[in-house]
mmCIF file of N, CA and C in Angstrom:
data_model
loop_
_atom_site.group_PDB
_atom_site.id
_atom_site.type_symbol
_atom_site.label_atom_id
_atom_site.label_comp_id
_atom_site.label_asym_id
_atom_site.label_seq_id
_atom_site.Cartn_x
_atom_site.Cartn_y
_atom_site.Cartn_z
ATOM 1 N N MET A 540 90.538 116.498 72.995
ATOM 2 C CA MET A 540 91.573 117.247 73.646
ATOM 3 C C MET A 540 92.781 117.423 72.748
ATOM 4 N N GLU A 541 92.617 117.187 71.506
ATOM 5 C CA GLU A 541 93.729 117.363 70.577
ATOM 6 C C GLU A 541 93.882 118.838 70.232
ATOM 7 N N ASP A 542 95.051 119.181 69.822
ATOM 8 C CA ASP A 542 95.346 120.537 69.341
ATOM 9 C C ASP A 542 95.092 121.614 70.384
ATOM 10 N N GLY A 543 95.382 121.328 71.642
ATOM 11 C CA GLY A 543 95.289 122.347 72.686
ATOM 12 C C GLY A 543 93.881 122.680 73.121
ATOM 13 N N GLN A 544 92.924 121.803 72.877
ATOM 14 C CA GLN A 544 91.558 122.072 73.315
ATOM 15 C C GLN A 544 91.465 121.945 74.834
ATOM 16 N N ALA A 545 90.407 122.482 75.373
ATOM 17 C CA ALA A 545 90.215 122.485 76.825
ATOM 18 C C ALA A 545 89.883 121.084 77.337
ATOM 19 N N LEU A 546 90.234 120.841 78.590
ATOM 20 C CA LEU A 546 89.996 119.552 79.234
ATOM 21 C C LEU A 546 88.546 119.401 79.686
ATOM 22 N N ALA A 547 87.947 120.468 80.155
ATOM 23 C CA ALA A 547 86.604 120.412 80.737
ATOM 24 C C ALA A 547 85.552 119.852 79.778
ATOM 25 N N PRO A 548 85.481 120.285 78.514
ATOM 26 C CA PRO A 548 84.463 119.701 77.627
ATOM 27 C C PRO A 548 84.647 118.192 77.426
ATOM 28 N N ALA A 549 85.893 117.747 77.386
ATOM 29 C CA ALA A 549 86.135 116.311 77.229
ATOM 30 C C ALA A 549 85.672 115.549 78.471
ATOM 31 N N LEU A 550 85.907 116.095 79.658
ATOM 32 C CA LEU A 550 85.456 115.453 80.891
ATOM 33 C C LEU A 550 83.934 115.413 80.961
ATOM 34 N N LYS A 551 83.311 116.519 80.588
ATOM 35 C CA LYS A 551 81.852 116.587 80.627
ATOM 36 C C LYS A 551 81.228 115.638 79.613
ATOM 37 N N ALA A 552 81.883 115.451 78.480
ATOM 38 C CA ALA A 552 81.331 114.605 77.415
ATOM 39 C C ALA A 552 81.324 113.129 77.796
ATOM 40 N N THR A 553 82.230 112.713 78.663
ATOM 41 C CA THR A 553 82.269 111.295 79.027
ATOM 42 C C THR A 553 81.050 110.884 79.826
ATOM 43 N N GLY A 554 80.568 111.759 80.688
ATOM 44 C CA GLY A 554 79.420 111.428 81.526
ATOM 45 C C GLY A 554 79.779 110.472 82.656
ATOM 46 N N ALA A 555 81.023 110.032 82.724
ATOM 47 C CA ALA A 555 81.443 109.076 83.744
ATOM 48 C C ALA A 555 81.875 109.766 85.030
ATOM 49 N N LEU A 556 82.177 111.028 84.960
ATOM 50 C CA LEU A 556 82.662 111.762 86.126
ATOM 51 C C LEU A 556 81.581 112.721 86.605
ATOM 52 N N PRO A 557 81.655 113.127 87.870
ATOM 53 C CA PRO A 557 80.650 114.068 88.387
ATOM 54 C C PRO A 557 80.646 115.377 87.594
ATOM 55 N N LYS A 558 79.462 115.931 87.425
ATOM 56 C CA LYS A 558 79.337 117.201 86.698
ATOM 57 C C LYS A 558 80.077 118.310 87.419
ATOM 58 N N SER A 559 80.115 118.232 88.742
ATOM 59 C CA SER A 559 80.812 119.264 89.508
ATOM 60 C C SER A 559 82.311 119.261 89.209
ATOM 61 N N LEU A 560 82.880 118.088 88.902
ATOM 62 C CA LEU A 560 84.295 118.033 88.524
ATOM 63 C C LEU A 560 84.506 118.754 87.194
ATOM 64 N N GLY A 561 83.625 118.519 86.248
ATOM 65 C CA GLY A 561 83.738 119.194 84.956
ATOM 66 C C GLY A 561 83.642 120.705 85.094
ATOM 67 N N SER A 562 82.717 121.141 85.933
ATOM 68 C CA SER A 562 82.569 122.589 86.158
ATOM 69 C C SER A 562 83.785 123.165 86.863
ATOM 70 N N ALA A 563 84.307 122.437 87.840
ATOM 71 C CA ALA A 563 85.486 122.912 88.570
ATOM 72 C C ALA A 563 86.703 122.985 87.651
ATOM 73 N N VAL A 564 86.863 121.985 86.782
ATOM 74 C CA VAL A 564 87.985 121.986 85.843
ATOM 75 C C VAL A 564 87.832 123.123 84.844
ATOM 76 N N ASP A 565 86.605 123.371 84.400
ATOM 77 C CA ASP A 565 86.353 124.482 83.473
ATOM 78 C C ASP A 565 86.760 125.808 84.106
ATOM 79 N N THR A 566 86.322 126.036 85.324
ATOM 80 C CA THR A 566 86.673 127.272 86.027
ATOM 81 C C THR A 566 88.179 127.368 86.253
ATOM 82 N N ALA A 567 88.783 126.240 86.659
ATOM 83 C CA ALA A 567 90.226 126.232 86.931
ATOM 84 C C ALA A 567 91.031 126.492 85.666
ATOM 85 N N GLU A 568 90.557 125.979 84.531
ATOM 86 C CA GLU A 568 91.261 126.237 83.267
ATOM 87 C C GLU A 568 91.203 127.725 82.906
ATOM 88 N N GLN A 569 90.064 128.323 83.140
ATOM 89 C CA GLN A 569 89.901 129.737 82.805
ATOM 90 C C GLN A 569 90.729 130.636 83.724
ATOM 91 N N THR A 570 90.888 130.220 84.977
ATOM 92 C CA THR A 570 91.619 131.059 85.927
ATOM 93 C C THR A 570 93.092 130.680 86.035
ATOM 94 N N GLY A 571 93.484 129.587 85.398
ATOM 95 C CA GLY A 571 94.880 129.169 85.433
ATOM 96 C C GLY A 571 95.283 128.454 86.709
ATOM 97 N N THR A 572 94.296 127.872 87.403
ATOM 98 C CA THR A 572 94.587 127.161 88.654
ATOM 99 C C THR A 572 94.233 125.686 88.552
ATOM 100 N N LEU A 573 94.444 125.114 87.397
ATOM 101 C CA LEU A 573 94.081 123.713 87.176
ATOM 102 C C LEU A 573 94.849 122.783 88.104
ATOM 103 N N ASP A 574 96.122 123.063 88.320
ATOM 104 C CA ASP A 574 96.924 122.193 89.194
ATOM 105 C C ASP A 574 96.400 122.199 90.629
ATOM 106 N N ILE A 575 95.989 123.347 91.111
ATOM 107 C CA ILE A 575 95.454 123.456 92.468
ATOM 108 C C ILE A 575 94.121 122.714 92.571
ATOM 109 N N GLU A 576 93.269 122.914 91.565
ATOM 110 C CA GLU A 576 91.952 122.272 91.571
ATOM 111 C C GLU A 576 92.067 120.755 91.478
ATOM 112 N N MET A 577 92.970 120.271 90.637
ATOM 113 C CA MET A 577 93.143 118.825 90.508
ATOM 114 C C MET A 577 93.690 118.229 91.811
ATOM 115 N N GLY A 578 94.569 118.959 92.487
ATOM 116 C CA GLY A 578 95.077 118.516 93.784
ATOM 117 C C GLY A 578 93.977 118.436 94.828
ATOM 118 N N ARG A 579 93.090 119.432 94.788
ATOM 119 C CA ARG A 579 91.960 119.434 95.725
ATOM 120 C C ARG A 579 91.045 118.248 95.481
ATOM 121 N N TRP A 580 90.749 117.974 94.219
ATOM 122 C CA TRP A 580 89.900 116.837 93.879
ATOM 123 C C TRP A 580 90.584 115.516 94.230
ATOM 124 N N ALA A 581 91.880 115.435 94.022
ATOM 125 C CA ALA A 581 92.615 114.216 94.365
ATOM 126 C C ALA A 581 92.551 113.959 95.866
ATOM 127 N N ARG A 582 92.706 114.996 96.682
ATOM 128 C CA ARG A 582 92.619 114.825 98.134
ATOM 129 C C ARG A 582 91.212 114.412 98.559
ATOM 130 N N ALA A 583 90.204 115.030 97.942
ATOM 131 C CA ALA A 583 88.817 114.693 98.288
ATOM 132 C C ALA A 583 88.502 113.249 97.923
ATOM 133 N N GLU A 584 88.932 112.814 96.749
ATOM 134 C CA GLU A 584 88.674 111.431 96.325
ATOM 135 C C GLU A 584 89.456 110.434 97.178
ATOM 136 N N ALA A 585 90.668 110.804 97.573
ATOM 137 C CA ALA A 585 91.460 109.932 98.448
ATOM 138 C C ALA A 585 90.780 109.778 99.804
ATOM 139 N N GLU A 586 90.194 110.852 100.299
ATOM 140 C CA GLU A 586 89.476 110.790 101.570
ATOM 141 C C GLU A 586 88.243 109.891 101.452
ATOM 142 N N LEU A 587 87.502 110.009 100.356
ATOM 143 C CA LEU A 587 86.340 109.138 100.147
ATOM 144 C C LEU A 587 86.755 107.677 100.060
ATOM 145 N N ALA A 588 87.837 107.407 99.365
ATOM 146 C CA ALA A 588 88.333 106.030 99.252
ATOM 147 C C ALA A 588 88.769 105.503 100.612
ATOM 148 N N SER A 589 89.398 106.352 101.406
ATOM 149 C CA SER A 589 89.835 105.943 102.738
ATOM 150 C C SER A 589 88.648 105.606 103.629
ATOM 151 N N ARG A 590 87.607 106.407 103.549
ATOM 152 C CA ARG A 590 86.392 106.134 104.343
ATOM 153 C C ARG A 590 85.747 104.822 103.918
ATOM 154 N N ALA A 591 85.682 104.578 102.616
ATOM 155 C CA ALA A 591 85.102 103.327 102.127
ATOM 156 C C ALA A 591 85.928 102.132 102.589
ATOM 157 N N GLN A 592 87.220 102.281 102.578
ATOM 158 C CA GLN A 592 88.099 101.208 103.032
ATOM 159 C C GLN A 592 87.913 100.961 104.532
ATOM 160 N N ASP A 593 87.748 102.016 105.298
ATOM 161 C CA ASP A 593 87.505 101.871 106.732
ATOM 162 C C ASP A 593 86.187 101.151 107.002
ATOM 163 N N ARG A 594 85.147 101.506 106.236
ATOM 164 C CA ARG A 594 83.856 100.826 106.399
ATOM 165 C C ARG A 594 83.971 99.345 106.065
ATOM 166 N N ALA A 595 84.688 99.038 104.991
ATOM 167 C CA ALA A 595 84.867 97.629 104.618
ATOM 168 C C ALA A 595 85.648 96.884 105.690
ATOM 169 N N ALA A 596 86.676 97.513 106.231
ATOM 170 C CA ALA A 596 87.469 96.874 107.283
ATOM 171 C C ALA A 596 86.649 96.672 108.551
ATOM 172 N N GLU A 597 85.651 97.504 108.755
ATOM 173 C CA GLU A 597 84.790 97.374 109.928
ATOM 174 C C GLU A 597 83.742 96.278 109.740
ATOM 175 N N TRP A 598 83.158 96.182 108.544
ATOM 176 C CA TRP A 598 82.037 95.275 108.325
ATOM 177 C C TRP A 598 82.426 93.880 107.844
ATOM 178 N N LEU A 599 83.501 93.735 107.087
ATOM 179 C CA LEU A 599 83.852 92.409 106.566
ATOM 180 C C LEU A 599 84.100 91.370 107.666
ATOM 181 N N PRO A 600 84.807 91.703 108.746
ATOM 182 C CA PRO A 600 84.953 90.696 109.812
ATOM 183 C C PRO A 600 83.620 90.310 110.450
ATOM 184 N N ARG A 601 82.720 91.261 110.569
ATOM 185 C CA ARG A 601 81.398 90.948 111.130
ATOM 186 C C ARG A 601 80.628 89.994 110.226
ATOM 187 N N ILE A 602 80.668 90.261 108.942
ATOM 188 C CA ILE A 602 79.975 89.388 107.987
ATOM 189 C C ILE A 602 80.582 87.991 108.012
ATOM 190 N N PHE A 603 81.904 87.912 108.043
ATOM 191 C CA PHE A 603 82.576 86.619 108.109
ATOM 192 C C PHE A 603 82.188 85.870 109.380
ATOM 193 N N TYR A 604 82.123 86.572 110.496
ATOM 194 C CA TYR A 604 81.745 85.969 111.771
ATOM 195 C C TYR A 604 80.334 85.396 111.696
ATOM 196 N N VAL A 605 79.411 86.132 111.121
ATOM 197 C CA VAL A 605 78.029 85.648 110.987
ATOM 198 C C VAL A 605 77.984 84.406 110.094
ATOM 199 N N LEU A 606 78.750 84.409 109.019
ATOM 200 C CA LEU A 606 78.784 83.245 108.138
ATOM 201 C C LEU A 606 79.338 82.021 108.862
ATOM 202 N N VAL A 607 80.364 82.210 109.666
ATOM 203 C CA VAL A 607 80.918 81.101 110.447
ATOM 204 C C VAL A 607 79.882 80.586 111.443
ATOM 205 N N LEU A 608 79.175 81.498 112.108
ATOM 206 C CA LEU A 608 78.132 81.080 113.045
ATOM 207 C C LEU A 608 77.027 80.292 112.350
ATOM 208 N N LEU A 609 76.616 80.728 111.174
ATOM 209 C CA LEU A 609 75.590 80.013 110.424
ATOM 210 C C LEU A 609 76.070 78.623 110.027
ATOM 211 N N TYR A 610 77.319 78.504 109.623
ATOM 212 C CA TYR A 610 77.874 77.203 109.254
ATOM 213 C C TYR A 610 77.900 76.268 110.463
ATOM 214 N N ILE A 611 78.335 76.776 111.609
ATOM 215 C CA ILE A 611 78.381 75.947 112.816
ATOM 216 C C ILE A 611 76.974 75.517 113.219
ATOM 217 N N ALA A 612 76.020 76.437 113.157
ATOM 218 C CA ALA A 612 74.634 76.087 113.489
ATOM 219 C C ALA A 612 74.107 75.016 112.545
ATOM 220 N N TRP A 613 74.403 75.137 111.267
ATOM 221 C CA TRP A 613 73.961 74.137 110.296
ATOM 222 C C TRP A 613 74.565 72.770 110.614
ATOM 223 N N ARG A 614 75.854 72.744 110.964
ATOM 224 C CA ARG A 614 76.521 71.473 111.286
ATOM 225 C C ARG A 614 75.931 70.860 112.558
ATOM 226 N N VAL A 615 75.648 71.664 113.578
ATOM 227 C CA VAL A 615 75.069 71.156 114.822
ATOM 228 C C VAL A 615 73.679 70.598 114.568
ATOM 229 N N ILE A 616 72.877 71.330 113.808
ATOM 230 C CA ILE A 616 71.516 70.869 113.519
ATOM 231 C C ILE A 616 71.539 69.594 112.679
ATOM 232 N N SER A 617 72.398 69.543 111.674
ATOM 233 C CA SER A 617 72.450 68.330 110.842
ATOM 234 C C SER A 617 72.947 67.140 111.652
ATOM 235 N N MET A 618 73.879 67.352 112.575
ATOM 236 C CA MET A 618 74.345 66.264 113.427
ATOM 237 C C MET A 618 73.219 65.794 114.350
ATOM 238 N N ALA A 619 72.498 66.727 114.945
ATOM 239 C CA ALA A 619 71.401 66.375 115.838
ATOM 240 C C ALA A 619 70.326 65.611 115.079
ATOM 241 N N LEU A 620 70.027 66.021 113.864
ATOM 242 C CA LEU A 620 69.015 65.315 113.078
ATOM 243 C C LEU A 620 69.476 63.909 112.705
ATOM 244 N N SER A 621 70.771 63.738 112.500
ATOM 245 C CA SER A 621 71.254 62.397 112.166
ATOM 246 C C SER A 621 71.133 61.458 113.364
ATOM 247 N N TYR A 622 71.174 61.973 114.573
ATOM 248 C CA TYR A 622 71.003 61.138 115.763
ATOM 249 C C TYR A 622 69.545 60.934 116.108
ATOM 250 N N MET A 623 68.707 61.933 115.864
ATOM 251 C CA MET A 623 67.319 61.870 116.314
ATOM 252 C C MET A 623 66.311 61.606 115.202
ATOM 253 N N GLY A 624 66.719 61.614 113.977
ATOM 254 C CA GLY A 624 65.783 61.434 112.876
ATOM 255 C C GLY A 624 65.200 60.027 112.855
ATOM 256 N N PRO A 625 64.291 59.754 111.932
ATOM 257 C CA PRO A 625 63.632 58.441 111.872
ATOM 258 C C PRO A 625 64.622 57.300 111.609
ATOM 259 N N HIS A 626 65.723 57.574 110.991
ATOM 260 C CA HIS A 626 66.720 56.550 110.723
ATOM 261 C C HIS A 626 68.014 56.834 111.475
ATOM 262 N N GLY A 627 67.932 57.647 112.513
ATOM 263 C CA GLY A 627 69.120 58.056 113.258
ATOM 264 C C GLY A 627 69.603 56.983 114.208
ATOM 265 N N MET A 628 70.718 57.223 114.824
ATOM 266 C CA MET A 628 71.349 56.261 115.712
ATOM 267 C C MET A 628 70.491 55.959 116.944
ATOM 268 N N ILE A 629 69.843 56.955 117.493
ATOM 269 C CA ILE A 629 69.011 56.748 118.689
ATOM 270 C C ILE A 629 67.854 55.793 118.354
ATOM 271 N N GLN A 630 67.236 56.016 117.192
ATOM 272 C CA GLN A 630 66.127 55.148 116.784
ATOM 273 C C GLN A 630 66.632 53.735 116.547
ATOM 274 N N GLN A 631 67.809 53.585 115.959
ATOM 275 C CA GLN A 631 68.366 52.255 115.724
ATOM 276 C C GLN A 631 68.669 51.547 117.049
ATOM 277 N N MET A 632 69.152 52.284 118.029
ATOM 278 C CA MET A 632 69.432 51.677 119.335
ATOM 279 C C MET A 632 68.131 51.274 120.012
ATOM 280 N N LEU A 633 67.089 52.081 119.898
ATOM 281 C CA LEU A 633 65.804 51.727 120.505
ATOM 282 C C LEU A 633 65.176 50.524 119.806
ATOM 283 N N ASP A 634 65.362 50.425 118.508
ATOM 284 C CA ASP A 634 64.813 49.275 117.777
ATOM 285 C C ASP A 634 65.523 47.990 118.178
ATOM 286 N N GLY A 635 66.782 48.111 118.574
ATOM 287 C CA GLY A 635 67.552 46.929 118.959
ATOM 288 C C GLY A 635 67.204 46.401 120.341
ATOM 289 N N ILE A 636 66.495 47.181 121.154
ATOM 290 C CA ILE A 636 66.165 46.748 122.523
ATOM 291 C C ILE A 636 65.013 45.791 122.529
#
């Protein structure tokens, strides 16, 4: 992009951005509407980011809740096994009778 070269070939050469963005920038450069096109892409990307953030805000509490439930179940089961296992407290009390 040195010496006044176009932006679109540099964007396309990276391969990191969507091809449609490179094509849109190429067209916008030729028509002189680059500022409008970049604004449109910025709004579209902001909307995608907002949707992803909403999905994360919806699912992360559910995942955390499931993890807490699994931890509680593990603690209850391990406690029950410590009382009922072959060396548990119940067996020790029965052996003492």
